[in-house]
Short mmCIF file of C-alpha atoms in Angstrom, two decimals:
data_model
loop_
_atom_site.label_atom_id
_atom_site.label_comp_id
_atom_site.label_asym_id
_atom_site.label_seq_id
_atom_site.Cartn_x
_atom_site.Cartn_y
_atom_site.Cartn_z
CA UNK A 284 121.50 -84.90 49.23
CA UNK A 285 121.30 -83.16 52.56
CA UNK A 286 119.90 -79.64 52.66
CA UNK A 287 122.29 -76.81 53.42
CA UNK A 288 121.73 -75.28 56.85
CA UNK A 289 120.30 -71.77 56.60
CA UNK A 290 122.96 -70.42 58.90
CA UNK A 291 126.19 -71.99 60.07
CA UNK A 292 128.63 -70.50 62.55
CA UNK A 293 131.88 -72.32 61.98
CA UNK A 294 134.25 -71.92 64.92
CA UNK A 295 133.49 -68.20 65.23
CA UNK A 296 135.24 -66.07 67.84
CA UNK A 297 134.77 -62.46 68.79
CA UNK A 298 137.13 -60.52 71.02
CA UNK A 299 137.20 -56.95 72.27
CA UNK A 300 140.84 -56.45 73.19
CA UNK A 301 141.59 -58.97 75.92
CA UNK A 302 137.93 -59.79 76.45
CA UNK A 303 136.65 -62.85 74.59
CA UNK A 304 132.94 -62.40 73.95
CA UNK A 305 132.42 -65.52 71.87
CA UNK A 306 134.77 -68.44 71.97
CA UNK A 307 134.79 -70.80 69.00
CA UNK A 308 131.04 -70.83 68.41
CA UNK A 309 129.64 -73.69 66.33
CA UNK A 310 125.94 -73.41 65.57
CA UNK A 311 123.77 -74.61 62.71
CA UNK A 312 120.25 -73.41 62.08
CA UNK A 313 118.04 -75.29 59.66
CA UNK A 314 115.71 -73.78 57.07
CA UNK A 315 112.57 -72.56 58.81
CA UNK A 316 113.85 -73.35 62.27
CA UNK A 317 112.92 -71.06 65.19
CA UNK A 318 115.80 -70.80 67.62
CA UNK A 319 115.79 -68.86 70.89
CA UNK A 320 118.96 -67.77 72.60
CA UNK A 321 118.83 -67.26 76.34
CA UNK A 322 121.48 -66.57 78.92
CA UNK A 323 122.80 -64.05 81.42
CA UNK A 324 123.88 -60.61 80.24
CA UNK A 325 127.44 -60.57 78.96
CA UNK A 326 127.18 -64.16 77.76
CA UNK A 327 127.58 -63.08 74.12
CA UNK A 328 124.06 -63.87 73.01
CA UNK A 329 123.33 -60.50 71.39
CA UNK A 330 126.77 -60.59 69.73
CA UNK A 331 125.66 -63.71 67.83
CA UNK A 332 122.87 -61.75 66.15
CA UNK A 333 125.01 -58.66 65.59
CA UNK A 334 127.72 -60.71 63.86
CA UNK A 335 125.18 -62.40 61.62
CA UNK A 336 123.72 -58.97 60.70
CA UNK A 337 127.33 -57.83 60.01
CA UNK A 338 127.04 -55.07 62.62
CA UNK A 339 130.14 -56.62 64.22
CA UNK A 340 133.16 -58.09 62.51
CA UNK A 341 134.46 -61.46 63.65
CA UNK A 342 138.00 -62.34 64.72
CA UNK A 343 138.07 -66.04 63.80
CA UNK A 344 136.00 -68.55 61.89
CA UNK A 345 133.46 -68.22 59.10
CA UNK A 346 129.73 -67.54 59.08
CA UNK A 347 127.80 -69.28 56.28
CA UNK A 348 124.35 -68.42 54.97
CA UNK A 349 122.63 -71.01 52.76
CA UNK A 350 125.99 -72.58 51.97
CA UNK A 351 127.63 -69.30 50.99
CA UNK A 352 130.18 -67.55 53.18
CA UNK A 353 128.96 -64.24 54.62
CA UNK A 354 132.07 -62.98 56.35
CA UNK A 355 134.34 -64.28 53.59
CA UNK A 356 134.29 -64.84 49.87
CA UNK A 357 135.92 -67.42 47.67
CA UNK A 358 138.80 -66.27 45.52
CA UNK A 359 140.97 -68.77 43.64
CA UNK A 360 139.56 -71.54 45.77
CA UNK A 361 140.48 -69.82 49.01
CA UNK A 362 138.38 -67.92 51.53
CA UNK A 363 139.39 -64.28 51.89
CA UNK A 364 137.64 -61.58 53.97
CA UNK A 365 134.53 -60.40 52.16
CA UNK A 366 134.32 -56.99 50.53
CA UNK A 367 131.30 -54.74 50.95
CA UNK A 368 129.66 -55.79 47.67
CA UNK A 369 129.78 -59.46 48.72
CA UNK A 370 128.53 -58.70 52.22
CA UNK A 371 125.61 -56.69 50.83
CA UNK A 372 124.67 -59.53 48.48
CA UNK A 373 124.55 -62.13 51.24
CA UNK A 374 123.08 -59.98 54.01
CA UNK A 375 120.09 -59.20 51.78
CA UNK A 376 118.80 -62.55 53.07
CA UNK A 377 118.84 -61.31 56.66
CA UNK A 378 116.59 -58.86 58.48
CA UNK A 379 116.76 -57.63 62.05
CA UNK A 380 114.48 -56.12 64.66
CA UNK A 381 116.15 -54.18 67.46
CA UNK A 382 115.50 -53.74 71.14
CA UNK A 383 115.27 -49.94 70.69
CA UNK A 384 113.16 -50.16 67.46
CA UNK A 385 115.48 -47.79 65.54
CA UNK A 386 112.71 -46.51 63.30
CA UNK A 387 113.65 -43.49 61.22
CA UNK A 388 112.04 -40.66 63.22
CA UNK A 389 111.70 -38.27 60.29
CA UNK A 390 109.65 -40.74 58.25
CA UNK A 391 106.10 -41.99 58.67
CA UNK A 392 105.38 -45.68 59.30
CA UNK A 393 104.73 -46.11 55.58
CA UNK A 394 107.89 -44.24 54.56
CA UNK A 395 109.91 -46.38 56.97
CA UNK A 396 108.57 -49.49 55.23
CA UNK A 397 109.18 -48.39 51.62
CA UNK A 398 112.59 -46.72 51.94
CA UNK A 399 114.70 -49.86 51.54
CA UNK A 400 112.46 -51.68 49.01
CA UNK A 401 112.66 -48.63 46.71
CA UNK A 402 116.33 -47.70 47.17
CA UNK A 403 117.83 -51.18 47.58
CA UNK A 404 115.51 -53.53 45.68
CA UNK A 405 114.63 -50.90 43.08
CA UNK A 406 110.89 -51.46 43.48
CA UNK A 407 108.41 -49.02 41.98
CA UNK A 408 106.90 -46.72 44.57
CA UNK A 409 103.37 -48.03 44.04
CA UNK A 410 104.50 -51.66 44.40
CA UNK A 411 106.51 -50.87 47.51
CA UNK A 412 103.54 -49.06 49.02
CA UNK A 413 101.23 -51.99 48.26
CA UNK A 414 103.63 -54.41 49.92
CA UNK A 415 104.08 -52.08 52.91
CA UNK A 416 100.32 -51.67 53.25
CA UNK A 417 99.92 -55.48 53.43
CA UNK A 418 102.62 -55.72 56.06
CA UNK A 419 101.26 -52.85 58.15
CA UNK A 420 97.92 -54.63 57.96
CA UNK A 421 99.55 -57.86 59.15
CA UNK A 422 100.96 -56.06 62.21
CA UNK A 423 97.57 -54.39 62.79
CA UNK A 424 98.61 -50.83 62.06
CA UNK A 425 96.93 -50.00 58.74
CA UNK A 426 95.30 -46.92 60.21
CA UNK A 427 98.65 -45.64 61.57
CA UNK A 428 100.52 -45.68 58.29
CA UNK A 429 100.85 -41.89 58.10
CA UNK A 430 101.92 -41.49 61.72
CA UNK A 431 105.47 -40.64 62.72
CA UNK A 432 107.27 -42.90 65.21
CA UNK A 433 106.96 -40.31 67.98
CA UNK A 434 103.18 -40.48 67.59
CA UNK A 435 103.15 -44.24 68.23
CA UNK A 436 103.43 -46.29 71.42
CA UNK A 437 106.49 -48.47 71.95
CA UNK A 438 104.56 -51.59 70.99
CA UNK A 439 103.28 -49.94 67.83
CA UNK A 440 106.76 -48.71 66.92
CA UNK A 441 108.15 -52.21 67.32
CA UNK A 442 105.39 -53.63 65.11
CA UNK A 443 106.25 -51.06 62.42
CA UNK A 444 109.90 -52.09 62.78
CA UNK A 445 108.87 -55.72 62.18
CA UNK A 446 106.88 -54.71 59.10
CA UNK A 447 109.83 -52.65 57.86
CA UNK A 448 112.20 -55.62 58.19
CA UNK A 449 109.71 -57.95 56.45
CA UNK A 450 109.35 -55.54 53.53
CA UNK A 451 112.82 -56.61 52.39
CA UNK A 452 111.63 -60.27 52.20
CA UNK A 453 114.48 -61.71 54.24
CA UNK A 454 114.81 -65.47 54.67
CA UNK A 455 116.28 -65.10 58.13
CA UNK A 456 114.87 -62.79 60.75
CA UNK A 457 116.78 -61.77 63.85
CA UNK A 458 115.04 -60.48 66.97
CA UNK A 459 117.26 -58.82 69.53
CA UNK A 460 115.41 -58.57 72.87
CA UNK A 461 112.58 -56.94 70.96
CA UNK A 462 110.28 -56.65 73.98
CA UNK A 463 112.84 -55.54 76.56
CA UNK A 464 112.26 -51.81 76.04
CA UNK A 465 108.47 -52.13 76.22
CA UNK A 466 106.06 -51.51 79.04
CA UNK A 467 104.78 -54.89 80.26
CA UNK A 468 101.25 -54.40 78.90
CA UNK A 469 102.65 -53.82 75.38
CA UNK A 470 104.76 -56.98 75.23
CA UNK A 471 101.84 -59.21 74.25
CA UNK A 472 100.94 -57.37 71.04
CA UNK A 473 104.52 -57.64 69.75
CA UNK A 474 104.84 -61.33 70.61
CA UNK A 475 101.52 -61.97 68.87
CA UNK A 476 102.91 -60.41 65.68
CA UNK A 477 106.03 -62.60 65.89
CA UNK A 478 103.84 -65.69 66.34
CA UNK A 479 101.84 -64.72 63.28
CA UNK A 480 105.02 -64.14 61.31
CA UNK A 481 106.24 -67.60 62.25
CA UNK A 482 102.95 -69.19 61.17
CA UNK A 483 102.33 -67.32 57.93
CA UNK A 484 105.81 -66.77 56.52
CA UNK A 485 108.52 -69.18 55.56
CA UNK A 486 111.10 -67.60 57.85
CA UNK A 487 114.07 -68.86 59.76
CA UNK A 488 114.03 -67.04 63.08
CA UNK A 489 116.75 -66.44 65.59
CA UNK A 490 115.85 -64.53 68.71
CA UNK A 491 117.56 -63.36 71.84
CA UNK A 492 114.91 -63.10 74.51
CA UNK A 493 114.18 -62.84 78.19
CA UNK A 494 110.59 -63.99 77.66
CA UNK A 495 111.03 -67.60 78.83
CA UNK A 496 107.35 -68.41 78.35
CA UNK A 497 107.46 -67.26 74.74
CA UNK A 498 110.76 -69.04 74.04
CA UNK A 499 109.26 -72.26 75.39
CA UNK A 500 106.06 -72.06 73.41
CA UNK A 501 107.45 -70.64 70.14
CA UNK A 502 110.89 -72.16 69.56
CA UNK A 503 111.96 -75.43 67.99
CA UNK A 504 115.21 -75.19 69.89
CA UNK A 505 116.60 -73.16 72.78
CA UNK A 506 120.30 -72.38 73.24
CA UNK A 507 121.59 -71.40 76.65
CA UNK A 508 124.69 -69.21 76.41
CA UNK A 509 127.18 -68.78 79.16
CA UNK A 510 130.57 -67.01 79.01
CA UNK A 511 130.75 -66.92 75.21
CA UNK A 512 129.80 -70.54 74.61
CA UNK A 513 126.67 -72.59 74.12
CA UNK A 514 126.37 -74.24 77.48
CA UNK A 515 123.33 -76.35 76.69
CA UNK A 516 120.82 -76.59 73.85
CA UNK A 517 117.78 -78.65 73.02
CA UNK A 518 114.04 -78.64 72.44
CA UNK A 519 112.32 -76.21 74.83
CA UNK A 520 110.55 -78.97 76.74
CA UNK A 521 113.84 -80.64 77.57
CA UNK A 522 115.85 -77.52 78.28
CA UNK A 523 113.20 -75.91 80.45
CA UNK A 524 111.76 -79.14 81.85
CA UNK A 525 114.90 -81.08 82.60
CA UNK A 526 118.04 -78.99 82.21
CA UNK A 527 121.14 -81.16 82.33
CA UNK A 528 123.69 -78.49 83.04
CA UNK A 529 124.10 -76.98 86.49
CA UNK A 530 124.52 -73.43 85.10
CA UNK A 531 121.34 -73.75 83.05
CA UNK A 532 119.49 -74.83 86.18
CA UNK A 533 120.85 -71.89 88.17
CA UNK A 534 119.97 -69.41 85.41
CA UNK A 535 116.45 -70.75 84.89
CA UNK A 536 115.89 -70.85 88.61
CA UNK A 537 116.97 -67.19 88.97
CA UNK A 538 114.91 -66.04 86.00
CA UNK A 539 111.76 -67.91 86.92
CA UNK A 540 112.09 -66.72 90.50
CA UNK A 541 112.22 -63.11 89.29
CA UNK A 542 109.53 -63.42 86.64
CA UNK B 180 129.50 20.05 59.64
CA UNK B 181 130.99 16.57 59.78
CA UNK B 182 128.11 14.75 58.09
CA UNK B 183 127.02 15.93 54.61
CA UNK B 184 123.60 14.52 53.67
CA UNK B 185 123.86 15.62 50.06
CA UNK B 186 127.15 13.79 49.66
CA UNK B 187 125.75 10.72 51.38
CA UNK B 188 122.84 10.54 48.90
CA UNK B 189 125.20 11.18 46.03
CA UNK B 190 127.38 8.16 46.78
CA UNK B 191 124.47 5.87 47.70
CA UNK B 192 123.93 4.46 44.15
CA UNK B 193 127.63 3.62 43.80
CA UNK B 194 127.63 1.89 47.17
CA UNK B 195 124.43 0.03 46.29
CA UNK B 196 126.12 -1.44 43.21
CA UNK B 197 129.07 -2.45 45.37
CA UNK B 198 126.68 -3.98 47.92
CA UNK B 199 125.45 -6.35 45.22
CA UNK B 200 129.03 -7.56 44.74
CA UNK B 201 129.36 -8.11 48.52
CA UNK B 202 126.11 -10.07 48.62
CA UNK B 203 127.11 -12.12 45.58
CA UNK B 204 130.44 -12.95 47.19
CA UNK B 205 128.61 -13.95 50.38
CA UNK B 206 126.04 -16.15 48.69
CA UNK B 207 128.46 -17.91 46.36
CA UNK B 208 131.06 -18.21 49.12
CA UNK B 209 128.57 -19.69 51.56
CA UNK B 210 127.08 -22.06 48.99
CA UNK B 211 130.61 -23.33 48.40
CA UNK B 212 131.37 -23.51 52.14
CA UNK B 213 128.14 -25.35 52.98
CA UNK B 214 128.44 -27.91 50.17
CA UNK B 215 132.21 -28.50 50.36
CA UNK B 216 131.95 -28.70 54.16
CA UNK B 217 129.26 -31.37 53.83
CA UNK B 218 131.36 -33.33 51.34
CA UNK B 219 134.37 -33.22 53.68
CA UNK B 220 132.28 -34.38 56.65
CA UNK B 221 130.64 -37.21 54.69
CA UNK B 222 133.88 -38.44 53.11
CA UNK B 223 135.57 -38.43 56.50
CA UNK B 224 132.99 -40.96 57.75
CA UNK B 225 132.31 -42.91 54.54
CA UNK B 226 135.96 -43.41 53.56
CA UNK B 227 137.74 -43.96 56.90
CA UNK B 228 141.30 -43.83 55.55
CA UNK B 229 140.78 -40.18 54.47
CA UNK B 230 140.10 -39.17 58.07
CA UNK B 231 143.64 -38.18 58.95
CA UNK B 232 144.23 -36.22 55.73
CA UNK B 233 140.98 -34.30 56.08
CA UNK B 234 141.67 -33.50 59.75
CA UNK B 235 145.07 -32.05 58.88
CA UNK B 236 143.61 -30.08 55.97
CA UNK B 237 140.80 -28.65 58.10
CA UNK B 238 143.21 -27.75 60.91
CA UNK B 239 145.57 -26.08 58.44
CA UNK B 240 142.81 -23.95 56.95
CA UNK B 241 141.31 -22.99 60.30
CA UNK B 242 144.66 -22.10 61.82
CA UNK B 243 145.80 -19.63 59.17
CA UNK B 244 144.27 -16.19 58.51
CA UNK B 245 141.74 -15.91 55.73
CA UNK B 246 143.61 -12.89 54.35
CA UNK B 247 146.71 -15.02 53.77
CA UNK B 248 144.63 -17.65 51.99
CA UNK B 249 143.10 -14.96 49.74
CA UNK B 250 146.59 -13.66 48.89
CA UNK B 251 147.77 -17.19 48.27
CA UNK B 252 145.06 -17.93 45.73
CA UNK B 253 145.37 -14.55 44.02
CA UNK B 254 149.14 -13.91 44.04
CA UNK B 255 150.79 -17.32 44.48
CA UNK B 256 148.62 -19.62 42.38
CA UNK B 257 149.47 -17.77 39.13
CA UNK B 258 153.10 -18.83 39.72
CA UNK B 259 151.83 -22.41 39.26
CA UNK B 260 149.90 -21.46 36.17
CA UNK B 261 146.51 -21.07 37.89
CA UNK B 262 145.39 -17.53 37.13
CA UNK B 263 142.13 -16.45 38.75
CA UNK B 264 140.46 -13.07 38.57
CA UNK B 265 140.19 -11.24 41.89
CA UNK B 266 136.51 -12.02 42.54
CA UNK B 267 136.91 -15.76 41.80
CA UNK B 268 140.07 -16.09 43.85
CA UNK B 269 138.53 -14.18 46.76
CA UNK B 270 135.25 -16.08 46.79
CA UNK B 271 137.05 -19.42 46.41
CA UNK B 272 139.29 -18.59 49.39
CA UNK B 273 136.34 -17.53 51.53
CA UNK B 274 134.37 -20.63 50.51
CA UNK B 275 137.20 -23.03 51.28
CA UNK B 276 138.02 -21.27 54.56
CA UNK B 277 134.46 -21.51 55.81
CA UNK B 278 134.07 -25.05 54.43
CA UNK B 279 136.63 -26.09 57.03
CA UNK B 280 134.46 -24.60 59.80
CA UNK B 281 131.24 -25.97 58.31
CA UNK B 282 132.67 -29.48 58.04
CA UNK B 283 133.20 -29.47 61.81
CA UNK B 284 129.61 -28.35 62.33
CA UNK B 285 128.32 -31.16 60.10
CA UNK B 286 130.55 -33.60 61.94
CA UNK B 287 129.00 -32.59 65.25
CA UNK B 288 125.59 -33.06 63.63
CA UNK B 289 126.49 -36.58 62.45
CA UNK B 290 127.94 -37.48 65.84
CA UNK B 291 124.59 -36.68 67.41
CA UNK B 292 122.76 -39.28 65.33
CA UNK B 293 121.98 -42.33 67.42
CA UNK B 294 124.03 -45.42 66.57
CA UNK B 295 120.80 -47.35 66.07
CA UNK B 296 120.02 -45.29 62.97
CA UNK B 297 123.23 -46.49 61.31
CA UNK B 298 122.56 -50.06 62.42
CA UNK B 299 119.00 -50.04 61.11
CA UNK B 300 120.38 -48.77 57.78
CA UNK B 301 122.82 -51.69 57.65
CA UNK B 302 120.10 -54.17 58.60
CA UNK B 303 117.98 -52.85 55.71
CA UNK B 304 121.03 -53.17 53.46
CA UNK B 305 120.96 -49.50 52.45
CA UNK B 306 124.05 -48.30 50.57
CA UNK B 307 126.18 -45.77 52.41
CA UNK B 308 125.14 -43.12 49.89
CA UNK B 309 121.43 -43.78 50.58
CA UNK B 310 122.10 -43.91 54.31
CA UNK B 311 123.60 -40.43 54.27
CA UNK B 312 121.10 -38.95 51.83
CA UNK B 313 117.86 -40.32 53.27
CA UNK B 314 118.60 -41.20 56.90
CA UNK B 315 121.54 -39.32 58.39
CA UNK B 316 121.62 -35.91 56.67
CA UNK B 317 117.88 -35.14 57.05
CA UNK B 318 118.17 -35.77 60.79
CA UNK B 319 121.56 -34.09 61.26
CA UNK B 320 120.88 -30.79 59.50
CA UNK B 321 117.97 -29.18 61.42
CA UNK B 322 119.79 -29.03 64.78
CA UNK B 323 122.88 -27.41 63.21
CA UNK B 324 121.07 -24.71 61.21
CA UNK B 325 121.79 -22.07 63.90
CA UNK B 326 125.51 -22.89 63.85
CA UNK B 327 125.62 -22.77 60.05
CA UNK B 328 123.69 -19.50 60.14
CA UNK B 329 126.28 -17.97 62.46
CA UNK B 330 128.95 -18.84 59.92
CA UNK B 331 126.89 -17.26 57.14
CA UNK B 332 126.81 -13.96 59.05
CA UNK B 333 130.49 -14.25 60.00
CA UNK B 334 131.42 -14.96 56.38
CA UNK B 335 129.41 -11.96 55.21
CA UNK B 336 131.24 -9.69 57.65
CA UNK B 337 134.58 -10.93 56.34
CA UNK B 338 133.91 -10.03 52.70
CA UNK B 339 135.63 -6.60 53.18
CA UNK B 340 138.85 -8.63 53.17
CA UNK B 341 138.31 -8.91 49.42
CA UNK B 342 139.20 -5.20 49.20
CA UNK B 343 142.79 -6.32 49.80
CA UNK B 344 142.88 -7.81 46.29
CA UNK B 345 140.89 -4.90 44.83
CA UNK B 346 137.52 -6.60 44.36
CA UNK B 347 135.04 -3.77 43.95
CA UNK B 348 132.89 -4.74 46.91
CA UNK B 349 131.59 -2.30 49.54
CA UNK B 350 134.77 -1.64 51.48
CA UNK B 351 136.93 -1.16 48.40
CA UNK B 352 134.34 1.18 46.90
CA UNK B 353 134.17 3.21 50.12
CA UNK B 354 137.95 3.46 50.15
CA UNK B 355 138.01 4.68 46.55
CA UNK B 356 135.31 7.28 47.25
CA UNK B 357 137.27 8.39 50.31
CA UNK B 358 140.58 8.77 48.53
CA UNK B 359 138.99 10.66 45.66
CA UNK B 360 136.97 13.12 47.77
CA UNK B 361 138.89 13.07 51.05
CA UNK B 362 135.58 12.37 52.77
CA UNK B 363 135.66 9.05 54.63
CA UNK B 364 132.90 9.66 57.18
CA UNK B 365 129.89 9.13 54.94
CA UNK B 366 131.07 6.11 52.88
CA UNK B 367 132.51 4.28 55.92
CA UNK B 368 129.41 4.91 58.04
CA UNK B 369 127.05 3.86 55.26
CA UNK B 370 129.01 0.65 54.67
CA UNK B 371 128.90 -0.09 58.40
CA UNK B 372 125.14 0.53 58.52
CA UNK B 373 124.64 -1.70 55.51
CA UNK B 374 126.49 -4.59 57.18
CA UNK B 375 124.49 -4.06 60.36
CA UNK B 376 121.19 -4.12 58.48
CA UNK B 377 122.08 -7.19 56.41
CA UNK B 378 123.36 -9.10 59.42
CA UNK B 379 120.14 -8.42 61.33
CA UNK B 380 118.05 -9.47 58.34
CA UNK B 381 119.95 -12.73 57.84
CA UNK B 382 119.81 -13.52 61.56
CA UNK B 383 116.03 -13.11 61.42
CA UNK B 384 115.79 -15.30 58.31
CA UNK B 385 117.86 -18.01 59.95
CA UNK B 386 115.65 -17.94 63.03
CA UNK B 387 112.51 -18.44 60.96
CA UNK B 388 114.17 -21.24 58.97
CA UNK B 389 115.09 -22.85 62.29
CA UNK B 390 111.48 -22.65 63.47
CA UNK B 391 110.24 -24.09 60.19
CA UNK B 392 112.66 -27.04 60.39
CA UNK B 393 111.80 -27.68 64.03
CA UNK B 394 108.13 -27.81 63.19
CA UNK B 395 108.80 -30.31 60.42
CA UNK B 396 111.12 -32.64 62.34
CA UNK B 397 110.22 -32.44 66.03
CA UNK B 398 106.93 -34.22 65.94
#
C-alpha cells in the first residue's frame, strides 16, 4: 500500500477577476518532505501557501491533506464545497508563519503561545504553559516569555511566531517569506530555528523563500514558479546546479547576481 | 430681584431626585447603546449576509429624530400590543438610537485592525467568536474610547427629550416646578448647571480611562 501524500494540489486554479494567479496546479508533498518554493514576485508562490492555509478560496480543483479533502467534503459520494466545521477540522493539521509575524500585540510571548491551545484544543492552562515554555526554550527565548511583541526585535518576534504555530502541533508547517521583513543580521537566528525544527520535529514543511542558500541546503525539493505554474522542480542540487529550463536559469542568474 | 436664592435652595432636593432619574436613564441607555452597538458591528462582520440589513437599519435609525423614535415606542407600540412604561420606552429608544452610532464607531475600530491579525487567527484555527473576544475587540476598543465617550456625553444631554413622554427626569421636573410657581429662572438655570457639571465630570473620567487604556496597550 502506498502512503498518502501529506498534501496534494489537484488541478487547482486561482483567479482574481481576469487575472489567473495559479493555473491548474498539480503538486504532491510527501510526509516529512521539506519543499521550497522560489520564483519571481507575482508568480503565485505565496498564493499556494495561502490557499493551503485557507486564507484564500480556490476557483477550481481540490486540495487534499493526508487523503482528506480540505477545500471540499464528501457528501453522498460526491465532493461539495467544504463548510466551516469541515475546514476547521482539516486545517488543524496546518500551521503558518507569516512574513510580518502577525503576533498579537496585546499579549505577551507566552500568552501568544497559549491562546490557541487553550481555546481551540481545550488544554488546561498549566499544560499549555508547560508546552509553550518548552517551545519558547527551543526558539531560545525562555527569558523573554513575559515580553510584549513591541519589546522584541524582529528576529525574536518571528521566533515567537514559530513557537506559537508549533504549539498547535501541526503536521504541516508553512513559512511565507519569513525572513523578508528582517534586518539582514537577524535572518540567521530565524533560519537556525527552522533548521532545528526540521531536525527535531516530524514536520512536513513548505516554504516560500528568497534565501537561495537556505533553500539549497535545507530542502528535499525546490519548485520554481513562473506565471502561475511550476516551471521546474527537483532536488536542490539539480535545480540550482544544472537548471534545465531557460526561465529558471534567468531567475537564478538574476537572484544570485543581486545576492 | 430676578434670582431668588431661597427658592433655589427650596427646589434643590426635588431636582436632585430628578437628577438621579436622568443619570439612571443615561447609564442604562448607554449600556444598551454600547452593547447593542457592539453586537451589530460584530454580526455585520461575522455573518456577512446580514450586512445589508444592518446597514439599512443603522441608516434608518440615524436619519430620523430621536424624539420621533421615543414617541414611536411609547405611543405606537401599544397599538401592536407592546405596552411600555414611559421610562422603559424612553431609555430603550435612546439606547437603540445611540447603538446605531456606536456600531459605526466599533466598525471603524475593527477596520483599523491589521489584516494579519485575522489571518493569524485563522492559521491558529481560532473560532470566530474567540477571534473577536480575545484578538480583535481588545485591540479595537482602546482607540475608540474617546469617540464612545463623546456619545455618552451627547446621549446624556439628550435625556431631556424624555420629558416629552412625561418621564420625571430633570427637565420635566423643572417644567412642573415652573408651571406651579410661575418661576422658571431658578429651575431652568439649575438644570443647565447640573448638565454642565456632569458633562465636565464625564469628559474628565473618559480622559483618564483613555490614558489608562493607552498605558496598558501601547507598550
